[in-house]
mmCIF file with all atom_site columns, C-alpha atoms in Angstrom:
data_model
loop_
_atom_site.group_PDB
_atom_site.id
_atom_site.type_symbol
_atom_site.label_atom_id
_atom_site.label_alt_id
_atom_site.label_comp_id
_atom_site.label_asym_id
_atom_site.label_entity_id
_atom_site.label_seq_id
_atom_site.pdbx_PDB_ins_code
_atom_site.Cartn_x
_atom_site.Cartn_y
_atom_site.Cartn_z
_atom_site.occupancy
_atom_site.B_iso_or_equiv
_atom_site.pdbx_formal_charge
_atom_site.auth_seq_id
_atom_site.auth_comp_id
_atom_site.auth_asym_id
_atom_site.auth_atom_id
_atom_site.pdbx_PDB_model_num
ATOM 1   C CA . UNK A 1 1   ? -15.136 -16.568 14.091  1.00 0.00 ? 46  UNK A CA 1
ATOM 2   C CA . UNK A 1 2   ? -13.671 -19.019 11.735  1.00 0.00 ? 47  UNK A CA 1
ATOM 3   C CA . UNK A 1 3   ? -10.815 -18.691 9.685   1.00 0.00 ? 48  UNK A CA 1
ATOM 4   C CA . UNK A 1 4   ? -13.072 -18.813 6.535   1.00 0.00 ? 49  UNK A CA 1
ATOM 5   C CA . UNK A 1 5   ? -11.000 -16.591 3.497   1.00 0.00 ? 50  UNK A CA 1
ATOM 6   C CA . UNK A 1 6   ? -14.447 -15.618 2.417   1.00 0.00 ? 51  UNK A CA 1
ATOM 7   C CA . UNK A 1 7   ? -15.868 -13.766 5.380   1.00 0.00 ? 52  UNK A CA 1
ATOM 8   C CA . UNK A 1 8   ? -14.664 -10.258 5.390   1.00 0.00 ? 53  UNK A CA 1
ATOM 9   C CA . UNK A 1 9   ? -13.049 -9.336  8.920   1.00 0.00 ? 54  UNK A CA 1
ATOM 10  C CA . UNK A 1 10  ? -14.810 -5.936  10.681  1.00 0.00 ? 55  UNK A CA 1
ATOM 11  C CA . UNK A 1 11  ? -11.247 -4.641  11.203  1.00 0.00 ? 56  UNK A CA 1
ATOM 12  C CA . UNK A 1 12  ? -7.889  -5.325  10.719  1.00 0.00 ? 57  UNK A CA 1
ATOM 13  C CA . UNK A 1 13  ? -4.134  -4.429  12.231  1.00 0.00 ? 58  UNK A CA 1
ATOM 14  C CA . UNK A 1 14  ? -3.267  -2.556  9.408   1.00 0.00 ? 59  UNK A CA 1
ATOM 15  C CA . UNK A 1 15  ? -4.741  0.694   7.786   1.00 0.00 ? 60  UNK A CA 1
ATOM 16  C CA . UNK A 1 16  ? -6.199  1.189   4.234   1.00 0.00 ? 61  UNK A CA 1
ATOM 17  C CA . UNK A 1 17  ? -3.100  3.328   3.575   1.00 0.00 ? 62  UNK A CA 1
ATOM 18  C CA . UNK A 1 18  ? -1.155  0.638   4.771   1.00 0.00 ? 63  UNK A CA 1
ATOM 19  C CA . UNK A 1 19  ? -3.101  -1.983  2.564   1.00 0.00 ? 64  UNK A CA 1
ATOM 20  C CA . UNK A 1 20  ? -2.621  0.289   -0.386  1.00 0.00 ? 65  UNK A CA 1
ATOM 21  C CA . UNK A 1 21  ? 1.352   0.838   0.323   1.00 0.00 ? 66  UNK A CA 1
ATOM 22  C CA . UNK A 1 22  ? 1.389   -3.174  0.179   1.00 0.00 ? 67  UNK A CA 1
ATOM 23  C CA . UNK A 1 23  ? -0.392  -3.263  -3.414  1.00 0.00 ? 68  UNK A CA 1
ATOM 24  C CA . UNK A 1 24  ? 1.914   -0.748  -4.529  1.00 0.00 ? 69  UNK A CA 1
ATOM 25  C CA . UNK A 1 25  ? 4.832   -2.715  -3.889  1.00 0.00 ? 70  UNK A CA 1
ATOM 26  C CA . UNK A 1 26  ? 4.069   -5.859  -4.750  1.00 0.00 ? 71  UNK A CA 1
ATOM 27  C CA . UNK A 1 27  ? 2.963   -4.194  -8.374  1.00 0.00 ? 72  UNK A CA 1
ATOM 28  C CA . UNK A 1 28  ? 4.426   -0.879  -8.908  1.00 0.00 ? 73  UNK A CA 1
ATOM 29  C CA . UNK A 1 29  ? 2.870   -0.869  -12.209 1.00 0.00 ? 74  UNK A CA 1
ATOM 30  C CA . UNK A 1 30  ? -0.848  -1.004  -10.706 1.00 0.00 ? 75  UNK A CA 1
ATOM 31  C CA . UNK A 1 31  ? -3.895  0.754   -11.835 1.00 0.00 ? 76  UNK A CA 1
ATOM 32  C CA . UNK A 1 32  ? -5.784  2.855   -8.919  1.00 0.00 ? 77  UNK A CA 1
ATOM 33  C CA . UNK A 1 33  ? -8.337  0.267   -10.254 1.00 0.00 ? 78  UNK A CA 1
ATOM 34  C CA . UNK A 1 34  ? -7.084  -2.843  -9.161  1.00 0.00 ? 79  UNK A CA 1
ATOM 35  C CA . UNK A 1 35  ? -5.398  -1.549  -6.105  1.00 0.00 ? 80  UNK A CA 1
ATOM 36  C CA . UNK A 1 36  ? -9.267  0.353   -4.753  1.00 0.00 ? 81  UNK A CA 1
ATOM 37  C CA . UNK A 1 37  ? -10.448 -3.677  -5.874  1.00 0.00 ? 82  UNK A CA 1
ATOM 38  C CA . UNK A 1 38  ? -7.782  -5.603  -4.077  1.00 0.00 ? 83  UNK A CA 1
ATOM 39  C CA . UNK A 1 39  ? -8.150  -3.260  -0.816  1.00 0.00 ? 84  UNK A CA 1
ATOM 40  C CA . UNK A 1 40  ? -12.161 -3.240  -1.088  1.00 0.00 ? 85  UNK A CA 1
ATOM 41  C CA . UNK A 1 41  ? -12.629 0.438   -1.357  1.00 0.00 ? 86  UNK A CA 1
ATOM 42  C CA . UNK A 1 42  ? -13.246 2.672   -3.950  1.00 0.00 ? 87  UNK A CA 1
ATOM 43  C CA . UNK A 1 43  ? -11.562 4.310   -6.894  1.00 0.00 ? 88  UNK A CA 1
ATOM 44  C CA . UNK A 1 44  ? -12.025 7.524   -5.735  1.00 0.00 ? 89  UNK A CA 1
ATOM 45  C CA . UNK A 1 45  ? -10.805 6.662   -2.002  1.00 0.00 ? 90  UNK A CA 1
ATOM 46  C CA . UNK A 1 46  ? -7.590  4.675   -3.727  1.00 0.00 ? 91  UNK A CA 1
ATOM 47  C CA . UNK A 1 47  ? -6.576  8.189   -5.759  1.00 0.00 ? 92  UNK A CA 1
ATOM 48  C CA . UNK A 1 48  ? -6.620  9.634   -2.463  1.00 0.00 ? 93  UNK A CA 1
ATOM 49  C CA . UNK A 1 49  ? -4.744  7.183   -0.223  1.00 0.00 ? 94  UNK A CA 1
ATOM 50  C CA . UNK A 1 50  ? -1.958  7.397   -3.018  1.00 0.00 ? 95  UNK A CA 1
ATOM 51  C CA . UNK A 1 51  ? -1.984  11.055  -2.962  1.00 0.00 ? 96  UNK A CA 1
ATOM 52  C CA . UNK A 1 52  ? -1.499  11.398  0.730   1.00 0.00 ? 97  UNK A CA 1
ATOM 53  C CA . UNK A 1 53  ? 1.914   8.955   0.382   1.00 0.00 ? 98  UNK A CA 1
ATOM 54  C CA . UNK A 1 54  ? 3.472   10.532  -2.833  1.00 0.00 ? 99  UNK A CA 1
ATOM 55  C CA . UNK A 1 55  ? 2.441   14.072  -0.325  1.00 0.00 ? 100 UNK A CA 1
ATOM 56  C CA . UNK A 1 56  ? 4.020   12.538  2.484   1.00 0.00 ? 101 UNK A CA 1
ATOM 57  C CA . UNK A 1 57  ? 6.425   11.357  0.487   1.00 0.00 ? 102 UNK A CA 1
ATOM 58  C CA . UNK A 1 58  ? 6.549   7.174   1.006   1.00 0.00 ? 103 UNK A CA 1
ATOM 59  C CA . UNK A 1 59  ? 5.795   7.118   -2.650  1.00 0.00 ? 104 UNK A CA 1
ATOM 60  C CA . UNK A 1 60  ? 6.711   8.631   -5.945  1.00 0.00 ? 105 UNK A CA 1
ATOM 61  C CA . UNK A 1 61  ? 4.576   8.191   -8.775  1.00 0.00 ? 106 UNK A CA 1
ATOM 62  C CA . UNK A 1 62  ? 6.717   7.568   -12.326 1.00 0.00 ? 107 UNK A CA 1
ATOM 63  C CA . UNK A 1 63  ? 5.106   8.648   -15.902 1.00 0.00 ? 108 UNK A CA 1
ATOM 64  C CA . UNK A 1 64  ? 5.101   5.907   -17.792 1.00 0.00 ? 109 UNK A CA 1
ATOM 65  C CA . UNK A 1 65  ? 3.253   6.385   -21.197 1.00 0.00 ? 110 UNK A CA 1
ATOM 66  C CA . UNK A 1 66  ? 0.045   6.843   -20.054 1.00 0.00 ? 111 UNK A CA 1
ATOM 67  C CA . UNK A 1 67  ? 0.505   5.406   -16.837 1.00 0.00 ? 112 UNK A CA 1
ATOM 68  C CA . UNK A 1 68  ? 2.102   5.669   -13.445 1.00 0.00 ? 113 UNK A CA 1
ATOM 69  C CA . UNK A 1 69  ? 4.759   3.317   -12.285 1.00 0.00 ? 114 UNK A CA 1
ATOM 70  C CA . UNK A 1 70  ? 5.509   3.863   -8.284  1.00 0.00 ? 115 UNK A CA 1
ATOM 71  C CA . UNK A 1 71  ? 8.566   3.337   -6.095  1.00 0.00 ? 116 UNK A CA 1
ATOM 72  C CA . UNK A 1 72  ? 8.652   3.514   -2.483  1.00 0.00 ? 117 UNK A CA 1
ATOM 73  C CA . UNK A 1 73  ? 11.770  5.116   -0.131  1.00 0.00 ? 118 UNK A CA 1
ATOM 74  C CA . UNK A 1 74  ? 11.326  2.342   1.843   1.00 0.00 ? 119 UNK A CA 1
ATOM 75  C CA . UNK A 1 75  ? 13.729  4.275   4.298   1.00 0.00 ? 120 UNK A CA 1
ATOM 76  C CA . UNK A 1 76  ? 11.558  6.615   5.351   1.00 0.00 ? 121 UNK A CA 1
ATOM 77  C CA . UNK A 1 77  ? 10.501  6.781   8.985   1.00 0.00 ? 122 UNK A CA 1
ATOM 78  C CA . UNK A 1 78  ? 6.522   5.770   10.088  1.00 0.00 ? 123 UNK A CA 1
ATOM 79  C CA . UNK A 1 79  ? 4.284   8.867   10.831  1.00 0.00 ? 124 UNK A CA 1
ATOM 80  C CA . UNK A 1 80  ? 3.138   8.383   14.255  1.00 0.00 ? 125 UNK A CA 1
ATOM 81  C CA . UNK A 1 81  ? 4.735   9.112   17.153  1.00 0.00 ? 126 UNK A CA 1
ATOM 82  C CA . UNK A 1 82  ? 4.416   5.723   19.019  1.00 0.00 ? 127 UNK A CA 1
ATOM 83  C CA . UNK A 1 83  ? 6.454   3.967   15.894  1.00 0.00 ? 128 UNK A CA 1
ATOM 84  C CA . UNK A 1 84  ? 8.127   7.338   14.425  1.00 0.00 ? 129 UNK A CA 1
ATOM 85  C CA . UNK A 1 85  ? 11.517  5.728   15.698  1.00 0.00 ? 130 UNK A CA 1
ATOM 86  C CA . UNK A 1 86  ? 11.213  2.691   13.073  1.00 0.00 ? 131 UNK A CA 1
ATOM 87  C CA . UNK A 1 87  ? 11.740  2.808   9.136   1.00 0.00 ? 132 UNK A CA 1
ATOM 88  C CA . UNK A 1 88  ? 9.090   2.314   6.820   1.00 0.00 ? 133 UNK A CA 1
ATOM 89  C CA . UNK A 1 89  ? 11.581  -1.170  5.568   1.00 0.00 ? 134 UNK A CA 1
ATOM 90  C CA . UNK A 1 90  ? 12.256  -2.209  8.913   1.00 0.00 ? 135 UNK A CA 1
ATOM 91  C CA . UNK A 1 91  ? 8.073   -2.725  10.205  1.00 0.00 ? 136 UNK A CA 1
ATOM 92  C CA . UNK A 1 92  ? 6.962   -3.722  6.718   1.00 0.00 ? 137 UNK A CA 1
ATOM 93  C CA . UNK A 1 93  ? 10.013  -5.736  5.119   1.00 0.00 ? 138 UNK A CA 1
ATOM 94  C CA . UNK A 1 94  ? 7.623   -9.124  5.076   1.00 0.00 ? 139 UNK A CA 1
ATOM 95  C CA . UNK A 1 95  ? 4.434   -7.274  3.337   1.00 0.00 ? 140 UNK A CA 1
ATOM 96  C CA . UNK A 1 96  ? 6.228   -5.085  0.568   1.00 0.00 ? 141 UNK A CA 1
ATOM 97  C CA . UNK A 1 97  ? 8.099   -7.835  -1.481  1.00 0.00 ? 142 UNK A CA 1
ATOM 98  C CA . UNK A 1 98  ? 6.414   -8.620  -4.616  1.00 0.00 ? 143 UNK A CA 1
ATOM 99  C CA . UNK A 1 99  ? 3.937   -11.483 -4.274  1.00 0.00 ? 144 UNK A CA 1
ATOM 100 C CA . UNK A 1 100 ? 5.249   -14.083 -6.345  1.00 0.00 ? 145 UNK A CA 1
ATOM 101 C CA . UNK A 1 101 ? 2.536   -16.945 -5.368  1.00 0.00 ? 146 UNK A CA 1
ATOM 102 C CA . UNK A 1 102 ? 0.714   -15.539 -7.964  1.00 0.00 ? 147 UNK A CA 1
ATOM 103 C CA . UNK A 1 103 ? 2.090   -14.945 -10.815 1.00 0.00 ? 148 UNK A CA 1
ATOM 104 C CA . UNK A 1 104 ? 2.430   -17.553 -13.649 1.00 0.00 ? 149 UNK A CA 1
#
């Protein structure tokens, strides 16, 4: 397979909650909206993704007006036994700083 940007992979290394984690970060003010759009799933998927890290407690969601702003205890240990050992800041470091390519 080439490395074409337009051909969407049939997996990847890293989990939707993972890709959703990322978003979060890099824009803590996001809409469910634009994250479920970014990741390539739905709204309704992205509502639940976020509820299962605020539950498990990687993210807490802020009220903001109407809207959420989230933060993320970045010290926080991963879930699964094989990388349980590691924090949450030292695996994803690289991935959760805000994405500053794009912004004007």
């Amino acid at each position: 397979m080439a490395d074409d940007p337009t051909t969407h992979p049939t997996w990847t290394f890293l989990t939707n909650h993972a890709h959703v984690l990322v978003c979060i970060a890099q824009d803590p003010d996001s809409r469910l909206a634009a994250i479920a759009q970014r990741v390539g799933i739905t709204e309704r998927a992205a509502h639940r993704i976020v509820h299962d890290l605020i539950t498990a407690g990687f993210v807490t969601a802020i009220k903001v007006g109407r809207r959420n702003h989230y933060a993320i205890d970045v010290d926080r240990p991963l879930r699964h036994p094989v990388e349980s050992q590691h924090l949450l800041r030292t695996v994803f470091a690289p991935l959760l700083q805000r994405d500053t390519t794009t912004e004007a």
